[in-house]
Amino acid sequence: MFTLETKLDLNKESLKKNYSEFISLLNEYKTVLKKTTNGGSDKAKDLHKKRGKLLARERIDLLIDQNTPFLELSPLAAYNQYDNNFPSAGIVTGLGIIHGKEVVIIANDATVKGGTYIKESIKKHLRAQEIAMENNLPCIYMVDSGGVFLPEQANVFPDRDDFGRFFYNQARLSAAGVPQISIVMGSCTAGGAYVPAMSDEVIIVKNQGTIFIGGPPLVKSATGEVVSAEELGGALVHTSESGVADHLAENDHHAIQICRNIFESISPKERQVLERKEIEEPLYDPEELYYLAPMNFRKPIDSREIIMRIVDGSKFHEFKKDYGVTLVTGFAHIMGFPVGIIANNGVIFSETSLKGAHFIELCSERKIPILFLQNITGFIVGKQYERAGIARDGSKMINAVANTNVPKFTVIFGGSFGAGNYAMAGRAYNPKLLFMWPNAKISVMGGEQAAGVLTQIKEEQLKKYGKELSPEEKSKLEKEILEKYEKEGSAYYSTSRLWDDGIIDPVDTRKVIAMGIATSLNRKYEDTKYGVFRM
């Protein structure tokens, strides 16, 4: 492979300005992240600890192997919603390693509204199960939840992808031979009782964990029977009488050790083999990405400059370098893993689409994962391009992205607008993981374009009635649209609603993608079959 050479002068004033603006944005993100991942209120955390419990993230730290990473997913879920009363949506999910085996961990945070579920909590839980299913990863449930947050019941109970989907997924995971372990470390009520009941093995903490279909208040209301939580569904009941739980733990530490012991007897599935190389650090400092992260989407950035600060040794074997130049494609290694890279260098033309589809076919045939680096305004528009068949050619790339069976990973490092989001493996195209940089934006089109389009439509509507917008009215309308798109297009808005798997610091990109590739190896990559490509 060839070593890429930078063409940037980092002493250039425009790049220094970009660096300064991005660092300010990154620091703001880190402040928000630290506050959000601190759990519930101090009062709630104090009460939690007085009961002898560990906090959710403390439990995870003890569960995974020492000195190994935990990739937390969607830590800013529900951010700036519900008056910020549900930090991280009251649940912690992510990828970790236990006895050298990659696992998915789902841990309720009982310091946040008793670990109850809102819409975003459910999306996080289901997303984690989806990752477990796609990658054949054992799933650990650290249960400490009061179930559905009742004031939001209409948004969390009845639909297909609501609370009941947890148990459907557990049944499917079990049928697929994916191990599931539950550690009941607190309340496990109503439908939530099926989380441990449908797991392979269940650990319950003495005088702390409870499992019951209906709690004491409901039992009294329905039958008149007065019973304590411990008598109804405590640890001793379920380990010695009902058989719902298999292991009795004295405390959180003991329960976590039992879970780790269980993993000594869990055999890994047949793995996909990738030819790895020795890990090389990039030739260029990944912190230089702070100079490059687009703060002004009008200014083009050569995506090769991004690539050379992510891949091993800054080495890149480019494919079709001089054809379809608004898309950069080629092969590289990240933390020793082979990877195909598709990165935007401008709008998508017909030749760009054909190049992208061709490269995806190569990766599919060679069983090489694909990393999509998004900074895309969309497909080219105009009479010339429509007559040349941009819709037909663009569909070829979309067809290839949708059907390839090699793992796809997506990082939005700039803008992600319109159908360009789809062609570059946006959320609708099932990438294994999708992350955004703090500066990234995602919407159906850029704010300025939206303001122009919607204002023009309004003017044409008024013309039919012999009216027109005054300059002041036009300016006000454009400002309102710009503000709306600025807010709804931000990385914070996206990650709060789980349109992605989280916001990441650019310097962590290569580590995050490497961990994603490593987890994908737990399932053999299937052969790819395509549909009809219109010629």
PDB file of N, CA and C in Angstrom, residues 192-230:
ATOM      1  N   GLY A 192     -41.072  -6.855  33.119  1.00  0.00           N
ATOM      2  CA  GLY A 192     -39.627  -6.959  33.315  1.00  0.00           C
ATOM      3  C   GLY A 192     -39.202  -8.259  33.962  1.00  0.00           C
ATOM      4  N   ALA A 193     -40.120  -8.956  34.628  1.00  0.00           N
ATOM      5  CA  ALA A 193     -39.791 -10.248  35.243  1.00  0.00           C
ATOM      6  C   ALA A 193     -39.395 -11.280  34.199  1.00  0.00           C
ATOM      7  N   TYR A 194     -39.821 -11.063  32.947  1.00  0.00           N
ATOM      8  CA  TYR A 194     -39.480 -12.010  31.896  1.00  0.00           C
ATOM      9  C   TYR A 194     -38.038 -11.868  31.425  1.00  0.00           C
ATOM     10  N   VAL A 195     -37.377 -10.749  31.733  1.00  0.00           N
ATOM     11  CA  VAL A 195     -35.966 -10.607  31.344  1.00  0.00           C
ATOM     12  C   VAL A 195     -35.135 -11.729  31.967  1.00  0.00           C
ATOM     13  N   PRO A 196     -35.157 -11.912  33.310  1.00  0.00           N
ATOM     14  CA  PRO A 196     -34.420 -13.052  33.861  1.00  0.00           C
ATOM     15  C   PRO A 196     -35.062 -14.395  33.508  1.00  0.00           C
ATOM     16  N   ALA A 197     -36.400 -14.445  33.498  1.00  0.00           N
ATOM     17  CA  ALA A 197     -37.083 -15.716  33.260  1.00  0.00           C
ATOM     18  C   ALA A 197     -36.756 -16.302  31.891  1.00  0.00           C
ATOM     19  N   MET A 198     -36.363 -15.436  30.935  1.00  0.00           N
ATOM     20  CA  MET A 198     -36.047 -15.906  29.590  1.00  0.00           C
ATOM     21  C   MET A 198     -34.541 -15.971  29.330  1.00  0.00           C
ATOM     22  N   SER A 199     -33.743 -15.796  30.370  1.00  0.00           N
ATOM     23  CA  SER A 199     -32.291 -15.880  30.231  1.00  0.00           C
ATOM     24  C   SER A 199     -31.804 -17.307  30.474  1.00  0.00           C
ATOM     25  N   ASP A 200     -30.611 -17.612  30.001  1.00  0.00           N
ATOM     26  CA  ASP A 200     -30.028 -18.948  30.174  1.00  0.00           C
ATOM     27  C   ASP A 200     -29.734 -19.229  31.647  1.00  0.00           C
ATOM     28  N   GLU A 201     -29.125 -18.260  32.305  1.00  0.00           N
ATOM     29  CA  GLU A 201     -28.808 -18.386  33.721  1.00  0.00           C
ATOM     30  C   GLU A 201     -29.127 -17.071  34.416  1.00  0.00           C
ATOM     31  N   VAL A 202     -29.552 -17.189  35.692  1.00  0.00           N
ATOM     32  CA  VAL A 202     -29.974 -16.007  36.445  1.00  0.00           C
ATOM     33  C   VAL A 202     -29.263 -15.975  37.791  1.00  0.00           C
ATOM     34  N   ILE A 203     -28.695 -14.822  38.091  1.00  0.00           N
ATOM     35  CA  ILE A 203     -28.068 -14.552  39.384  1.00  0.00           C
ATOM     36  C   ILE A 203     -28.944 -13.524  40.088  1.00  0.00           C
ATOM     37  N   ILE A 204     -29.218 -13.715  41.382  1.00  0.00           N
ATOM     38  CA  ILE A 204     -30.031 -12.741  42.104  1.00  0.00           C
ATOM     39  C   ILE A 204     -29.347 -12.401  43.422  1.00  0.00           C
ATOM     40  N   VAL A 205     -29.365 -11.129  43.774  1.00  0.00           N
ATOM     41  CA  VAL A 205     -28.680 -10.655  44.976  1.00  0.00           C
ATOM     42  C   VAL A 205     -29.618 -10.729  46.178  1.00  0.00           C
ATOM     43  N   LYS A 206     -29.139 -11.348  47.236  1.00  0.00           N
ATOM     44  CA  LYS A 206     -29.894 -11.554  48.465  1.00  0.00           C
ATOM     45  C   LYS A 206     -30.320 -10.227  49.093  1.00  0.00           C
ATOM     46  N   ASN A 207     -31.574 -10.170  49.556  1.00  0.00           N
ATOM     47  CA  ASN A 207     -32.131  -8.983  50.226  1.00  0.00           C
ATOM     48  C   ASN A 207     -32.071  -7.720  49.360  1.00  0.00           C
ATOM     49  N   GLN A 208     -31.982  -7.920  48.068  1.00  0.00           N
ATOM     50  CA  GLN A 208     -31.860  -6.766  47.157  1.00  0.00           C
ATOM     51  C   GLN A 208     -32.639  -6.995  45.869  1.00  0.00           C
ATOM     52  N   GLY A 209     -32.420  -8.151  45.240  1.00  0.00           N
ATOM     53  CA  GLY A 209     -33.121  -8.463  44.006  1.00  0.00           C
ATOM     54  C   GLY A 209     -34.497  -9.041  44.266  1.00  0.00           C
ATOM     55  N   THR A 210     -35.464  -8.627  43.431  1.00  0.00           N
ATOM     56  CA  THR A 210     -36.814  -9.201  43.489  1.00  0.00           C
ATOM     57  C   THR A 210     -37.336  -9.423  42.079  1.00  0.00           C
ATOM     58  N   ILE A 211     -38.099 -10.484  41.926  1.00  0.00           N
ATOM     59  CA  ILE A 211     -38.718 -10.795  40.637  1.00  0.00           C
ATOM     60  C   ILE A 211     -40.176 -11.148  40.895  1.00  0.00           C
ATOM     61  N   PHE A 212     -41.087 -10.377  40.295  1.00  0.00           N
ATOM     62  CA  PHE A 212     -42.501 -10.770  40.367  1.00  0.00           C
ATOM     63  C   PHE A 212     -43.298 -10.134  39.234  1.00  0.00           C
ATOM     64  N   ILE A 213     -44.311 -10.863  38.778  1.00  0.00           N
ATOM     65  CA  ILE A 213     -45.188 -10.380  37.711  1.00  0.00           C
ATOM     66  C   ILE A 213     -46.007  -9.192  38.195  1.00  0.00           C
ATOM     67  N   GLY A 214     -46.460  -9.265  39.452  1.00  0.00           N
ATOM     68  CA  GLY A 214     -47.193  -8.156  40.057  1.00  0.00           C
ATOM     69  C   GLY A 214     -46.638  -7.876  41.433  1.00  0.00           C
ATOM     70  N   GLY A 215     -46.284  -6.626  41.713  1.00  0.00           N
ATOM     71  CA  GLY A 215     -45.715  -6.253  42.996  1.00  0.00           C
ATOM     72  C   GLY A 215     -46.749  -6.258  44.109  1.00  0.00           C
ATOM     73  N   PRO A 216     -46.295  -6.089  45.366  1.00  0.00           N
ATOM     74  CA  PRO A 216     -47.211  -6.112  46.522  1.00  0.00           C
ATOM     75  C   PRO A 216     -48.424  -5.209  46.380  1.00  0.00           C
ATOM     76  N   PRO A 217     -48.296  -3.950  45.893  1.00  0.00           N
ATOM     77  CA  PRO A 217     -49.496  -3.105  45.761  1.00  0.00           C
ATOM     78  C   PRO A 217     -50.524  -3.692  44.791  1.00  0.00           C
ATOM     79  N   LEU A 218     -50.035  -4.245  43.666  1.00  0.00           N
ATOM     80  CA  LEU A 218     -50.949  -4.821  42.680  1.00  0.00           C
ATOM     81  C   LEU A 218     -51.600  -6.094  43.229  1.00  0.00           C
ATOM     82  N   VAL A 219     -50.822  -6.903  43.950  1.00  0.00           N
ATOM     83  CA  VAL A 219     -51.368  -8.133  44.543  1.00  0.00           C
ATOM     84  C   VAL A 219     -52.488  -7.796  45.522  1.00  0.00           C
ATOM     85  N   LYS A 220     -52.237  -6.787  46.363  1.00  0.00           N
ATOM     86  CA  LYS A 220     -53.260  -6.384  47.336  1.00  0.00           C
ATOM     87  C   LYS A 220     -54.506  -5.865  46.634  1.00  0.00           C
ATOM     88  N   SER A 221     -54.301  -5.062  45.587  1.00  0.00           N
ATOM     89  CA  SER A 221     -55.441  -4.498  44.857  1.00  0.00           C
ATOM     90  C   SER A 221     -56.240  -5.581  44.144  1.00  0.00           C
ATOM     91  N   ALA A 222     -55.527  -6.568  43.575  1.00  0.00           N
ATOM     92  CA  ALA A 222     -56.204  -7.589  42.767  1.00  0.00           C
ATOM     93  C   ALA A 222     -56.800  -8.717  43.600  1.00  0.00           C
ATOM     94  N   THR A 223     -56.116  -9.109  44.701  1.00  0.00           N
ATOM     95  CA  THR A 223     -56.544 -10.298  45.455  1.00  0.00           C
ATOM     96  C   THR A 223     -56.822 -10.035  46.930  1.00  0.00           C
ATOM     97  N   GLY A 224     -56.381  -8.869  47.410  1.00  0.00           N
ATOM     98  CA  GLY A 224     -56.541  -8.570  48.824  1.00  0.00           C
ATOM     99  C   GLY A 224     -55.437  -9.154  49.688  1.00  0.00           C
ATOM    100  N   GLU A 225     -54.522  -9.904  49.088  1.00  0.00           N
ATOM    101  CA  GLU A 225     -53.435 -10.523  49.836  1.00  0.00           C
ATOM    102  C   GLU A 225     -52.387  -9.478  50.209  1.00  0.00           C
ATOM    103  N   VAL A 226     -51.951  -9.488  51.452  1.00  0.00           N
ATOM    104  CA  VAL A 226     -50.897  -8.585  51.906  1.00  0.00           C
ATOM    105  C   VAL A 226     -49.603  -9.385  52.015  1.00  0.00           C
ATOM    106  N   VAL A 227     -48.591  -8.982  51.277  1.00  0.00           N
ATOM    107  CA  VAL A 227     -47.337  -9.717  51.226  1.00  0.00           C
ATOM    108  C   VAL A 227     -46.187  -8.743  51.009  1.00  0.00           C
ATOM    109  N   SER A 228     -45.037  -9.022  51.586  1.00  0.00           N
ATOM    110  CA  SER A 228     -43.870  -8.161  51.391  1.00  0.00           C
ATOM    111  C   SER A 228     -43.190  -8.514  50.075  1.00  0.00           C
ATOM    112  N   ALA A 229     -42.352  -7.603  49.577  1.00  0.00           N
ATOM    113  CA  ALA A 229     -41.628  -7.841  48.325  1.00  0.00           C
ATOM    114  C   ALA A 229     -40.727  -9.063  48.439  1.00  0.00           C
ATOM    115  N   GLU A 230     -40.076  -9.220  49.574  1.00  0.00           N
ATOM    116  CA  GLU A 230     -39.160 -10.336  49.772  1.00  0.00           C
ATOM    117  C   GLU A 230     -39.909 -11.666  49.802  1.00  0.00           C
TER     118      GLU A 230
END
